[in-house]
Amino acid sequence: MSPLGAPEPTVGRIALYLRCLRACQREGLQTISSYGIEQRTGISSGQVRKDLSYFGEFGKPGRGYDVSALLDRLARIMHLHVPHRVIIVGAGHLGTALAGYAGFAESRFEVAALFDNDPAKIGKQARGLEIMDVASLNEHKERLGARFGIIATPAASAQQVADLMVQAGINAILNFTPVRLRVPEGVVARNVDVAHELEVLSYFASE
Amino acid sequence: MSPLGAPEPTVGRIALYLRCLRACQREGLQTISSYGIEQRTGISSGQVRKDLSYFGEFGKPGRGYDVSALLDRLARIMHLHVPHRVIIVGAGHLGTALAGYAGFAESRFEVAALFDNDPAKIGKQARGLEIMDVASLNEHKERLGARFGIIATPAASAQQVADLMVQAGINAILNFTPVRLRVPEGVVARNVDVAHELEVLSYFASE
DNA sequence: TAGATTGTTAATCGATTAACAATC
DNA sequence: TAGATTGTTAATCGATTAACAATC
């Protein structure tokens, strides 16, 4: 009933089904069963059906799911049926690496601009984008029309950058610093913390 | 009792407590309570005590925890009391960004070497490291003594690189491609999938 | 001692898995 | 029709939260 009632793990898996369905479509597959999805993703067929059930009924008993139709429906549910512009703040090594990351394209994320606060970088080009002054972020917001922001600055600037992003109409922030961001209602933030991932690996690594 | 019985979410939080404790130590704090940890991390005091209880008894009722002692114990539990050498395969923008990432130092991760398969890159320097031929990974394994590997190659090479890493004695792999790696018993792999993070953000972003 | 805070137990919550009637 | 596969319900599992006796 309430699509907003889906648990977060379900949402994460829906994104994986979407990927799986794109691959199926490239292979020319018309139809796939929940068991077919299990084989390709490792997620059990029961889990697949349960996850989909949060959002509606998409399949036909005895037949499975129409690949294109399910792809389309899931893309809409995830808001991934339209392209999204992303801005990146922090034009260091990480920020410029992300600016050119090819993996965004499949989900229709387009890096619209790259910002920094270093006068030595501002005005230069990186990955085909001009590096702009982060202080001018607000002036560019209408032209850019970006709702996604990536923070690839030093940790010390993260909260300040997040505040600027929120001011500029960004309502989804991916933060590569380990800082826990404070964001207002209506804005979501997630962290990607590489050191943390290594730390968890360290625990589970044998010896 | 069995330290291996701790749930994964607990392990993730222990890594956060460790960070918190390092900050406390830098501030010269002698002692901290579970409620103090709650204030600094946002994780409830009850959850903190529950998490710690999987590994032993570390505090004194009425007093709290000795910062240095707990830091030391948790670091050992996470195997983060000794330095770890990390190799990176893929000397593109992302790999070189990670090679110079300052955030690793606090947890004593040291990037020991950077590999690629591109003859145009092999022999060049990046972030103070010589880029070496990934085909020679095995020959360097004793000298490097690395147990952690980061995959920052195109997705198409990820599994092959993982296999090489396993051969070279790596038993913890952090994979930046979206490929689900097949690794033998005794080797752990985790993925960092930036596009996936944006996709999940897309669902939760308003509108 | 009185107050603070631990470690742990029991209660709750939420997510996953198993199972199956409905149906294409 | 018979076989396949869905959507859903009930059972299980696991993690979080609440509560409190023990104790510094």
Tab-separated table of C-alpha atoms (C1' of nucleotides) in Angstrom:
chain	number	residue	atom	x	y	z
A	1	MET	CA	0.000	0.000	0.000
A	2	SER	CA	2.295	2.757	1.212
A	3	PRO	CA	5.335	2.665	-1.079
A	4	LEU	CA	7.150	4.684	1.568
A	5	GLY	CA	6.690	1.771	3.925
A	6	ALA	CA	9.300	-0.346	2.175
A	7	PRO	CA	12.245	-1.189	4.415
A	8	GLU	CA	15.599	0.207	3.411
A	9	PRO	CA	17.128	-3.206	2.666
A	10	THR	CA	14.293	-3.723	0.201
A	11	VAL	CA	15.068	-0.443	-1.537
A	12	GLY	CA	18.704	-1.420	-1.839
A	13	ARG	CA	17.723	-4.710	-3.444
A	14	ILE	CA	15.238	-3.074	-5.811
A	15	ALA	CA	18.190	-1.127	-7.185
A	16	LEU	CA	19.938	-4.445	-7.785
A	17	TYR	CA	16.905	-5.930	-9.542
A	18	LEU	CA	16.903	-2.908	-11.783
A	19	ARG	CA	20.470	-3.609	-12.789
A	20	CYS	CA	19.659	-7.237	-13.346
A	21	LEU	CA	16.701	-6.295	-15.543
A	22	ARG	CA	18.827	-3.942	-17.630
A	23	ALA	CA	21.220	-6.814	-18.249
A	24	CYS	CA	18.280	-9.060	-19.191
A	25	GLN	CA	17.032	-6.443	-21.591
A	26	ARG	CA	20.443	-6.122	-23.237
A	27	GLU	CA	20.374	-9.901	-23.691
A	28	GLY	CA	16.996	-9.645	-25.363
A	29	LEU	CA	15.138	-11.558	-22.655
A	30	GLN	CA	11.373	-10.948	-22.742
A	31	THR	CA	10.445	-12.487	-19.449
A	32	ILE	CA	12.096	-13.463	-16.176
A	33	SER	CA	10.891	-15.315	-13.086
A	34	SER	CA	11.784	-14.531	-9.516
A	35	TYR	CA	13.919	-17.644	-9.641
A	36	GLY	CA	15.704	-16.270	-12.712
A	37	ILE	CA	16.456	-13.142	-10.703
A	38	GLU	CA	17.729	-15.317	-7.869
A	39	GLN	CA	20.181	-17.020	-10.198
A	40	ARG	CA	21.525	-13.731	-11.470
A	41	THR	CA	21.643	-11.765	-8.227
A	42	GLY	CA	21.969	-14.352	-5.491
A	43	ILE	CA	18.874	-12.957	-3.790
A	44	SER	CA	16.317	-15.675	-3.064
A	45	SER	CA	13.209	-15.825	-5.229
A	46	GLY	CA	11.012	-15.480	-2.152
A	47	GLN	CA	12.862	-12.358	-1.118
A	48	VAL	CA	12.479	-10.955	-4.626
A	49	ARG	CA	8.705	-11.479	-4.590
A	50	LYS	CA	8.406	-10.105	-1.086
A	51	ASP	CA	10.390	-6.990	-2.031
A	52	LEU	CA	8.295	-6.374	-5.137
A	53	SER	CA	5.082	-6.865	-3.151
A	54	TYR	CA	5.774	-3.654	-1.221
A	55	PHE	CA	5.167	-1.742	-4.422
A	56	GLY	CA	2.456	-3.666	-6.245
A	57	GLU	CA	1.805	-6.714	-8.378
A	58	PHE	CA	4.051	-6.963	-11.380
A	59	GLY	CA	4.023	-10.578	-12.459
A	60	LYS	CA	1.757	-13.254	-13.853
A	61	PRO	CA	1.561	-16.573	-11.991
A	62	GLY	CA	3.013	-19.329	-14.125
A	63	ARG	CA	4.683	-16.775	-16.416
A	64	GLY	CA	6.954	-14.516	-14.407
A	65	TYR	CA	7.671	-10.859	-15.074
A	66	ASP	CA	7.840	-8.953	-18.330
A	67	VAL	CA	11.394	-7.604	-18.344
A	68	SER	CA	10.685	-4.233	-19.977
A	69	ALA	CA	7.533	-3.587	-17.999
A	70	LEU	CA	9.132	-4.413	-14.648
A	71	LEU	CA	12.226	-2.404	-15.538
A	72	ASP	CA	10.051	0.564	-16.315
A	73	ARG	CA	7.972	0.266	-13.152
A	74	LEU	CA	10.953	-0.186	-10.854
A	75	ALA	CA	12.830	2.671	-12.483
A	76	ARG	CA	9.874	4.950	-11.747
A	77	ILE	CA	9.607	3.742	-8.164
A	78	MET	CA	13.295	4.553	-7.651
A	79	HIS	CA	12.887	7.856	-9.557
A	80	LEU	CA	15.471	6.568	-11.971
A	81	HIS	CA	13.322	6.909	-15.103
A	82	VAL	CA	14.539	10.464	-15.648
A	83	PRO	CA	18.120	11.722	-15.802
A	84	HIS	CA	19.576	13.352	-12.693
A	85	ARG	CA	22.186	16.051	-12.566
A	86	VAL	CA	24.834	15.745	-9.895
A	87	ILE	CA	27.278	18.347	-8.684
A	88	ILE	CA	30.541	17.477	-7.020
A	89	VAL	CA	32.253	19.713	-4.499
A	90	GLY	CA	35.942	19.021	-4.054
A	91	ALA	CA	38.102	18.879	-7.157
A	92	GLY	CA	40.920	16.886	-5.591
A	93	HIS	CA	41.888	13.449	-6.773
A	94	LEU	CA	38.706	11.814	-5.499
A	95	GLY	CA	36.340	14.480	-6.789
A	96	THR	CA	37.859	14.458	-10.253
A	97	ALA	CA	37.861	10.648	-10.282
A	98	LEU	CA	34.139	10.680	-9.514
A	99	ALA	CA	33.526	13.422	-12.086
A	100	GLY	CA	34.615	11.027	-14.798
A	101	TYR	CA	33.136	7.851	-13.367
A	102	ALA	CA	31.488	5.934	-16.187
A	103	GLY	CA	29.329	3.835	-13.868
A	104	PHE	CA	26.917	6.712	-13.264
A	105	ALA	CA	25.591	6.693	-16.808
A	106	GLU	CA	23.567	3.477	-16.580
A	107	SER	CA	21.396	5.035	-13.887
A	108	ARG	CA	21.292	8.289	-15.822
A	109	PHE	CA	23.322	10.335	-13.378
A	110	GLU	CA	25.194	13.138	-15.115
A	111	VAL	CA	27.884	15.168	-13.445
A	112	ALA	CA	26.813	18.732	-14.179
A	113	ALA	CA	29.541	20.676	-12.419
A	114	LEU	CA	32.630	20.473	-10.271
A	115	PHE	CA	33.361	22.985	-7.532
A	116	ASP	CA	36.312	23.789	-5.293
A	117	ASN	CA	37.461	26.619	-3.075
A	118	ASP	CA	41.095	26.598	-4.164
A	119	PRO	CA	41.909	29.635	-6.356
A	120	ALA	CA	44.629	27.575	-7.991
A	121	LYS	CA	42.017	25.130	-9.264
A	122	ILE	CA	39.102	27.434	-10.031
A	123	GLY	CA	38.825	28.078	-13.764
A	124	LYS	CA	40.877	25.023	-14.682
A	125	GLN	CA	39.339	22.057	-16.467
A	126	ALA	CA	39.003	18.545	-15.091
A	127	ARG	CA	37.412	15.614	-16.913
A	128	GLY	CA	35.878	18.042	-19.401
A	129	LEU	CA	34.333	20.241	-16.724
A	130	GLU	CA	35.360	23.693	-15.641
A	131	ILE	CA	36.135	23.830	-11.919
A	132	MET	CA	34.001	26.567	-10.402
A	133	ASP	CA	34.218	28.498	-7.164
A	134	VAL	CA	32.131	26.779	-4.495
A	135	ALA	CA	31.210	30.231	-3.209
A	136	SER	CA	29.290	30.747	-6.452
A	137	LEU	CA	27.283	27.541	-6.091
A	138	ASN	CA	24.080	29.426	-5.386
A	139	GLU	CA	24.358	31.581	-8.492
A	140	HIS	CA	24.533	28.503	-10.673
A	141	LYS	CA	21.710	26.564	-9.098
A	142	GLU	CA	18.963	27.423	-11.576
A	143	ARG	CA	21.174	26.798	-14.570
A	144	LEU	CA	22.442	23.487	-13.178
A	145	GLY	CA	19.139	22.238	-11.814
A	146	ALA	CA	20.957	19.581	-9.800
A	147	ARG	CA	19.277	17.779	-6.932
A	148	PHE	CA	22.193	15.469	-6.119
A	149	GLY	CA	25.451	16.538	-4.549
A	150	ILE	CA	28.647	14.661	-3.805
A	151	ILE	CA	31.029	15.895	-1.111
A	152	ALA	CA	34.644	15.015	-1.876
A	153	THR	CA	36.347	17.650	0.251
A	154	PRO	CA	38.437	17.292	3.410
A	155	ALA	CA	36.315	16.283	6.399
A	156	ALA	CA	36.689	19.693	7.995
A	157	SER	CA	34.669	21.346	5.218
A	158	ALA	CA	31.970	18.717	4.862
A	159	GLN	CA	29.227	20.276	6.993
A	160	GLN	CA	29.795	23.703	5.500
A	161	VAL	CA	29.598	22.288	1.989
A	162	ALA	CA	26.436	20.378	2.887
A	163	ASP	CA	24.852	23.614	4.106
A	164	LEU	CA	25.743	25.334	0.834
A	165	MET	CA	24.321	22.428	-1.127
A	166	VAL	CA	21.048	22.525	0.790
A	167	GLN	CA	20.814	26.265	0.118
A	168	ALA	CA	21.360	25.556	-3.554
A	169	GLY	CA	18.411	23.167	-3.691
A	170	ILE	CA	20.295	19.881	-3.423
A	171	ASN	CA	18.199	17.350	-1.537
A	172	ALA	CA	20.310	14.227	-1.811
A	173	ILE	CA	23.911	14.239	-0.627
A	174	LEU	CA	26.536	11.549	-0.944
A	175	ASN	CA	29.309	12.311	1.509
A	176	PHE	CA	32.759	10.786	1.121
A	177	THR	CA	34.058	12.207	4.403
A	178	PRO	CA	33.500	10.368	7.690
A	179	VAL	CA	31.542	13.317	9.130
A	180	ARG	CA	27.914	12.685	10.099
A	181	LEU	CA	26.096	15.500	8.343
A	182	ARG	CA	23.259	17.456	9.885
A	183	VAL	CA	20.697	18.100	7.182
A	184	PRO	CA	17.198	19.554	7.386
A	185	GLU	CA	13.986	17.603	6.930
A	186	GLY	CA	13.462	16.758	3.288
A	187	VAL	CA	17.153	16.310	2.562
A	188	VAL	CA	18.788	12.891	2.664
A	189	ALA	CA	22.453	12.169	3.136
A	190	ARG	CA	24.460	8.974	2.942
A	191	ASN	CA	28.093	8.375	3.666
A	192	VAL	CA	30.643	6.392	1.735
A	193	ASP	CA	33.471	5.790	4.159
A	194	VAL	CA	36.339	3.896	2.617
A	195	ALA	CA	38.404	3.656	5.791
A	196	HIS	CA	35.372	2.289	7.621
A	197	GLU	CA	34.927	-0.408	4.985
A	198	LEU	CA	38.542	-1.469	5.414
A	199	GLU	CA	38.087	-1.510	9.182
A	200	VAL	CA	35.111	-3.842	8.957
A	201	LEU	CA	37.035	-6.023	6.512
A	202	SER	CA	39.859	-6.128	9.021
A	203	TYR	CA	37.593	-7.724	11.605
A	204	PHE	CA	36.283	-10.374	9.254
A	205	ALA	CA	39.614	-11.147	7.585
A	206	SER	CA	41.020	-14.401	8.884
A	207	GLU	CA	43.907	-14.399	11.399
B	1	MET	CA	31.616	-15.664	24.688
B	2	SER	CA	32.389	-16.336	21.050
B	3	PRO	CA	33.776	-13.076	19.656
B	4	LEU	CA	32.973	-14.375	16.210
B	5	GLY	CA	29.328	-14.417	17.176
B	6	ALA	CA	28.990	-10.650	17.029
B	7	PRO	CA	26.464	-9.495	14.420
B	8	GLU	CA	27.846	-7.493	11.530
B	9	PRO	CA	26.031	-4.290	12.501
B	10	THR	CA	27.783	-4.528	15.856
B	11	VAL	CA	31.172	-4.802	14.166
B	12	GLY	CA	30.411	-1.735	12.084
B	13	ARG	CA	29.551	0.208	15.214
B	14	ILE	CA	32.620	-1.000	17.101
B	15	ALA	CA	34.662	0.652	14.343
B	16	LEU	CA	32.767	3.874	15.056
B	17	TYR	CA	33.375	3.612	18.797
B	18	LEU	CA	37.050	3.230	18.027
B	19	ARG	CA	37.022	6.488	16.112
B	20	CYS	CA	35.128	8.161	18.877
B	21	LEU	CA	37.647	6.923	21.431
B	22	ARG	CA	40.553	8.201	19.361
B	23	ALA	CA	38.922	11.620	19.350
B	24	CYS	CA	38.408	11.398	23.130
B	25	GLN	CA	42.058	10.509	23.590
B	26	ARG	CA	43.181	13.450	21.470
B	27	GLU	CA	41.048	15.643	23.728
B	28	GLY	CA	42.776	14.193	26.762
B	29	LEU	CA	39.662	12.535	28.186
B	30	GLN	CA	40.471	9.804	30.729
B	31	THR	CA	37.073	8.220	30.991
B	32	ILE	CA	33.841	8.047	29.019
B	33	SER	CA	30.417	6.552	29.741
B	34	SER	CA	28.179	4.774	27.280
B	35	TYR	CA	26.033	7.891	27.395
B	36	GLY	CA	29.062	9.999	26.485
B	37	ILE	CA	29.572	7.745	23.464
B	38	GLU	CA	25.890	8.184	22.604
B	39	GLN	CA	26.293	11.959	22.582
B	40	ARG	CA	29.289	11.786	20.278
B	41	THR	CA	28.144	9.072	17.894
B	42	GLY	CA	24.357	9.174	17.981
B	43	ILE	CA	24.293	5.483	18.910
B	44	SER	CA	22.193	4.867	22.030
B	45	SER	CA	23.997	4.084	25.281
B	46	GLY	CA	22.119	0.802	25.550
B	47	GLN	CA	23.231	-0.209	22.092
B	48	VAL	CA	26.816	0.719	22.964
B	49	ARG	CA	26.788	-1.491	26.067
B	50	LYS	CA	25.096	-4.313	24.213
B	51	ASP	CA	27.658	-4.144	21.410
B	52	LEU	CA	30.580	-4.161	23.835
B	53	SER	CA	29.060	-7.078	25.746
B	54	TYR	CA	29.669	-9.362	22.764
B	55	PHE	CA	33.377	-9.034	23.414
B	56	GLY	CA	33.716	-8.806	27.174
B	57	GLU	CA	33.368	-6.458	30.126
B	58	PHE	CA	35.277	-3.247	29.719
B	59	GLY	CA	33.699	-0.754	32.108
B	60	LYS	CA	33.192	-0.065	35.771
B	61	PRO	CA	29.646	0.526	37.022
B	62	GLY	CA	29.296	4.106	38.229
B	63	ARG	CA	32.528	5.105	36.443
B	64	GLY	CA	32.290	4.282	32.758
B	65	TYR	CA	35.135	3.172	30.502
B	66	ASP	CA	38.800	4.051	30.592
B	67	VAL	CA	39.376	5.676	27.207
B	68	SER	CA	42.873	4.319	26.534
B	69	ALA	CA	42.102	0.844	27.803
B	70	LEU	CA	38.910	0.500	25.770
B	71	LEU	CA	40.603	1.957	22.692
B	72	ASP	CA	43.342	-0.628	23.020
B	73	ARG	CA	40.968	-3.535	23.548
B	74	LEU	CA	38.672	-2.593	20.675
B	75	ALA	CA	41.598	-1.994	18.337
B	76	ARG	CA	42.804	-5.520	19.059
B	77	ILE	CA	39.364	-6.992	18.547
B	78	MET	CA	39.180	-5.307	15.148
B	79	HIS	CA	42.814	-6.282	14.410
B	80	LEU	CA	43.545	-2.597	14.081
B	81	HIS	CA	46.300	-2.484	16.705
B	82	VAL	CA	48.945	-3.270	14.074
B	83	PRO	CA	49.547	-1.516	10.758
B	84	HIS	CA	48.169	-3.105	7.605
B	85	ARG	CA	49.617	-2.875	4.140
B	86	VAL	CA	47.174	-2.423	1.303
B	87	ILE	CA	47.754	-2.854	-2.397
B	88	ILE	CA	45.646	-1.155	-5.021
B	89	VAL	CA	45.069	-2.563	-8.477
B	90	GLY	CA	43.937	-0.023	-11.041
B	91	ALA	CA	45.971	3.134	-11.395
B	92	GLY	CA	43.242	5.191	-13.031
B	93	HIS	CA	41.785	8.264	-11.444
B	94	LEU	CA	40.037	6.353	-8.667
B	95	GLY	CA	42.974	4.106	-7.843
B	96	THR	CA	45.417	6.982	-7.646
B	97	ALA	CA	42.930	8.994	-5.589
B	98	LEU	CA	42.709	6.129	-3.102
B	99	ALA	CA	46.485	5.668	-3.131
B	100	GLY	CA	46.837	9.118	-1.628
B	101	TYR	CA	43.817	9.045	0.650
B	102	ALA	CA	44.822	10.505	4.005
B	103	GLY	CA	41.890	8.942	5.850
B	104	PHE	CA	43.551	5.522	5.895
B	105	ALA	CA	46.319	6.585	8.254
B	106	GLU	CA	44.222	6.843	11.406
B	107	SER	CA	43.425	3.136	11.174
B	108	ARG	CA	47.031	2.383	10.248
B	109	PHE	CA	46.355	1.312	6.684
B	110	GLU	CA	49.343	1.996	4.434
B	111	VAL	CA	49.176	1.802	0.678
B	112	ALA	CA	52.161	-0.382	-0.161
B	113	ALA	CA	51.866	-0.574	-3.925
B	114	LEU	CA	49.846	0.405	-6.952
B	115	PHE	CA	49.380	-1.927	-9.912
B	116	ASP	CA	47.974	-1.627	-13.408
B	117	ASN	CA	48.074	-3.579	-16.658
B	118	ASP	CA	48.545	-0.594	-18.940
B	119	PRO	CA	52.114	-0.480	-20.338
B	120	ALA	CA	51.736	3.282	-20.656
B	121	LYS	CA	51.304	3.553	-16.891
B	122	ILE	CA	53.666	0.842	-15.645
B	123	GLY	CA	56.898	2.347	-14.350
B	124	LYS	CA	55.393	5.798	-13.894
B	125	GLN	CA	54.929	7.318	-10.475
B	126	ALA	CA	51.608	8.199	-8.855
B	127	ARG	CA	51.215	9.665	-5.381
B	128	GLY	CA	54.793	8.742	-4.597
B	129	LEU	CA	54.373	5.124	-5.645
B	130	GLU	CA	55.749	3.391	-8.685
B	131	ILE	CA	52.990	1.813	-10.753
B	132	MET	CA	53.834	-1.844	-11.224
B	133	ASP	CA	52.655	-4.476	-13.660
B	134	VAL	CA	49.716	-6.381	-12.187
B	135	ALA	CA	51.115	-9.500	-13.854
B	136	SER	CA	54.047	-9.265	-11.454
B	137	LEU	CA	51.851	-9.110	-8.358
B	138	ASN	CA	52.855	-12.577	-7.245
B	139	GLU	CA	56.575	-11.843	-7.432
B	140	HIS	CA	56.168	-8.918	-5.067
B	141	LYS	CA	53.960	-10.607	-2.521
B	142	GLU	CA	56.627	-11.513	0.040
B	143	ARG	CA	58.262	-8.117	-0.143
B	144	LEU	CA	54.934	-6.305	0.169
B	145	GLY	CA	53.365	-8.545	2.784
B	146	ALA	CA	49.965	-7.038	2.105
B	147	ARG	CA	46.782	-8.740	3.248
B	148	PHE	CA	44.385	-6.058	1.991
B	149	GLY	CA	43.624	-5.318	-1.631
B	150	ILE	CA	41.559	-2.638	-3.307
B	151	ILE	CA	40.144	-3.184	-6.782
B	152	ALA	CA	39.815	0.046	-8.744
B	153	THR	CA	39.785	-1.379	-12.249
B	154	PRO	CA	37.001	-1.526	-14.826
B	155	ALA	CA	34.281	-4.007	-13.845
B	156	ALA	CA	35.297	-6.424	-16.578
B	157	SER	CA	38.641	-7.116	-14.876
B	158	ALA	CA	37.421	-7.297	-11.300
B	159	GLN	CA	37.108	-11.070	-10.909
B	160	GLN	CA	40.416	-11.709	-12.607
B	161	VAL	CA	42.133	-9.189	-10.348
B	162	ALA	CA	40.494	-10.735	-7.296
B	163	ASP	CA	41.850	-14.140	-8.330
B	164	LEU	CA	45.357	-12.693	-8.666
B	165	MET	CA	45.036	-11.033	-5.276
B	166	VAL	CA	43.965	-14.267	-3.612
B	167	GLN	CA	46.955	-16.018	-5.192
B	168	ALA	CA	49.192	-13.307	-3.813
B	169	GLY	CA	47.994	-13.894	-0.274
B	170	ILE	CA	45.462	-11.091	-0.009
B	171	ASN	CA	42.580	-12.149	2.222
B	172	ALA	CA	40.525	-8.974	2.421
B	173	ILE	CA	39.331	-7.259	-0.740
B	174	LEU	CA	37.561	-3.942	-1.143
B	175	ASN	CA	35.978	-3.857	-4.570
B	176	PHE	CA	34.958	-0.572	-6.197
B	177	THR	CA	33.311	-2.250	-9.184
B	178	PRO	CA	29.688	-3.432	-9.035
B	179	VAL	CA	30.728	-7.048	-9.702
B	180	ARG	CA	29.925	-9.626	-7.017
B	181	LEU	CA	33.241	-11.344	-6.496
B	182	ARG	CA	33.620	-15.075	-6.011
B	183	VAL	CA	36.311	-15.631	-3.413
B	184	PRO	CA	37.421	-18.798	-1.642
B	185	GLU	CA	36.759	-19.620	1.999
B	186	GLY	CA	38.990	-17.548	4.232
B	187	VAL	CA	38.916	-14.497	1.986
B	188	VAL	CA	36.449	-11.680	2.572
B	189	ALA	CA	35.293	-9.164	0.015
B	190	ARG	CA	33.155	-6.062	0.323
B	191	ASN	CA	31.887	-3.752	-2.372
B	192	VAL	CA	31.783	0.016	-2.462
B	193	ASP	CA	29.323	0.877	-5.183
B	194	VAL	CA	28.972	4.582	-5.713
B	195	ALA	CA	26.241	4.367	-8.350
B	196	HIS	CA	24.246	2.094	-6.043
B	197	GLU	CA	24.499	4.647	-3.242
B	198	LEU	CA	23.161	7.360	-5.539
B	199	GLU	CA	20.342	5.052	-6.623
B	200	VAL	CA	19.254	4.439	-3.037
B	201	LEU	CA	19.491	8.174	-2.362
B	202	SER	CA	17.271	8.736	-5.363
B	203	TYR	CA	14.489	6.692	-3.794
B	204	PHE	CA	14.639	8.494	-0.489
B	205	ALA	CA	15.081	11.990	-1.906
B	206	SER	CA	11.841	13.911	-1.732
B	207	GLU	CA	9.741	14.413	-4.885
C	1	DT	C1'	26.523	6.348	51.720
C	2	DA	C1'	24.008	8.028	47.418
C	3	DG	C1'	24.402	8.570	42.633
C	4	DA	C1'	26.031	6.956	38.450
C	5	DT	C1'	26.624	3.590	35.301
C	6	DT	C1'	27.529	-1.035	34.020
C	7	DG	C1'	26.280	-5.755	32.007
C	8	DT	C1'	22.433	-8.518	31.068
C	9	DT	C1'	17.805	-10.208	30.706
C	10	DA	C1'	13.297	-9.904	28.807
C	11	DA	C1'	10.249	-7.533	25.598
C	12	DT	C1'	9.761	-5.567	21.270
C	13	DC	C1'	10.410	-4.740	16.762
C	14	DG	C1'	11.473	-5.643	12.038
C	15	DA	C1'	13.192	-8.404	8.392
C	16	DT	C1'	13.801	-12.921	6.237
C	17	DT	C1'	12.300	-17.485	5.126
C	18	DA	C1'	9.012	-21.148	4.357
C	19	DA	C1'	4.957	-22.604	2.643
C	20	DC	C1'	0.907	-22.614	-0.104
C	21	DA	C1'	-3.551	-21.267	-2.176
C	22	DA	C1'	-4.520	-18.651	-6.256
C	23	DT	C1'	-3.962	-18.360	-11.107
C	24	DC	C1'	-1.869	-17.876	-15.593
D	1	DT	C1'	-5.371	-29.602	-18.449
D	2	DA	C1'	-0.823	-29.789	-15.857
D	3	DG	C1'	3.098	-27.285	-14.634
D	4	DA	C1'	5.012	-23.115	-13.359
D	5	DT	C1'	5.130	-19.254	-10.749
D	6	DT	C1'	2.977	-15.535	-8.444
D	7	DG	C1'	1.523	-12.782	-4.169
D	8	DT	C1'	0.784	-13.367	0.558
D	9	DT	C1'	0.376	-15.318	5.090
D	10	DA	C1'	2.435	-17.424	8.996
D	11	DA	C1'	6.669	-18.943	11.210
D	12	DT	C1'	11.241	-17.975	12.180
D	13	DC	C1'	15.105	-15.529	12.968
D	14	DG	C1'	17.926	-11.807	14.477
D	15	DA	C1'	18.685	-7.246	16.072
D	16	DT	C1'	17.258	-3.300	18.886
D	17	DT	C1'	15.227	-1.296	22.891
D	18	DA	C1'	13.709	-1.095	27.640
D	19	DA	C1'	14.402	-2.043	32.126
D	20	DC	C1'	16.823	-3.170	36.210
D	21	DA	C1'	19.693	-5.678	39.621
D	22	DA	C1'	24.518	-5.476	40.518
D	23	DT	C1'	28.263	-2.636	41.773
D	24	DC	C1'	31.776	0.954	41.657
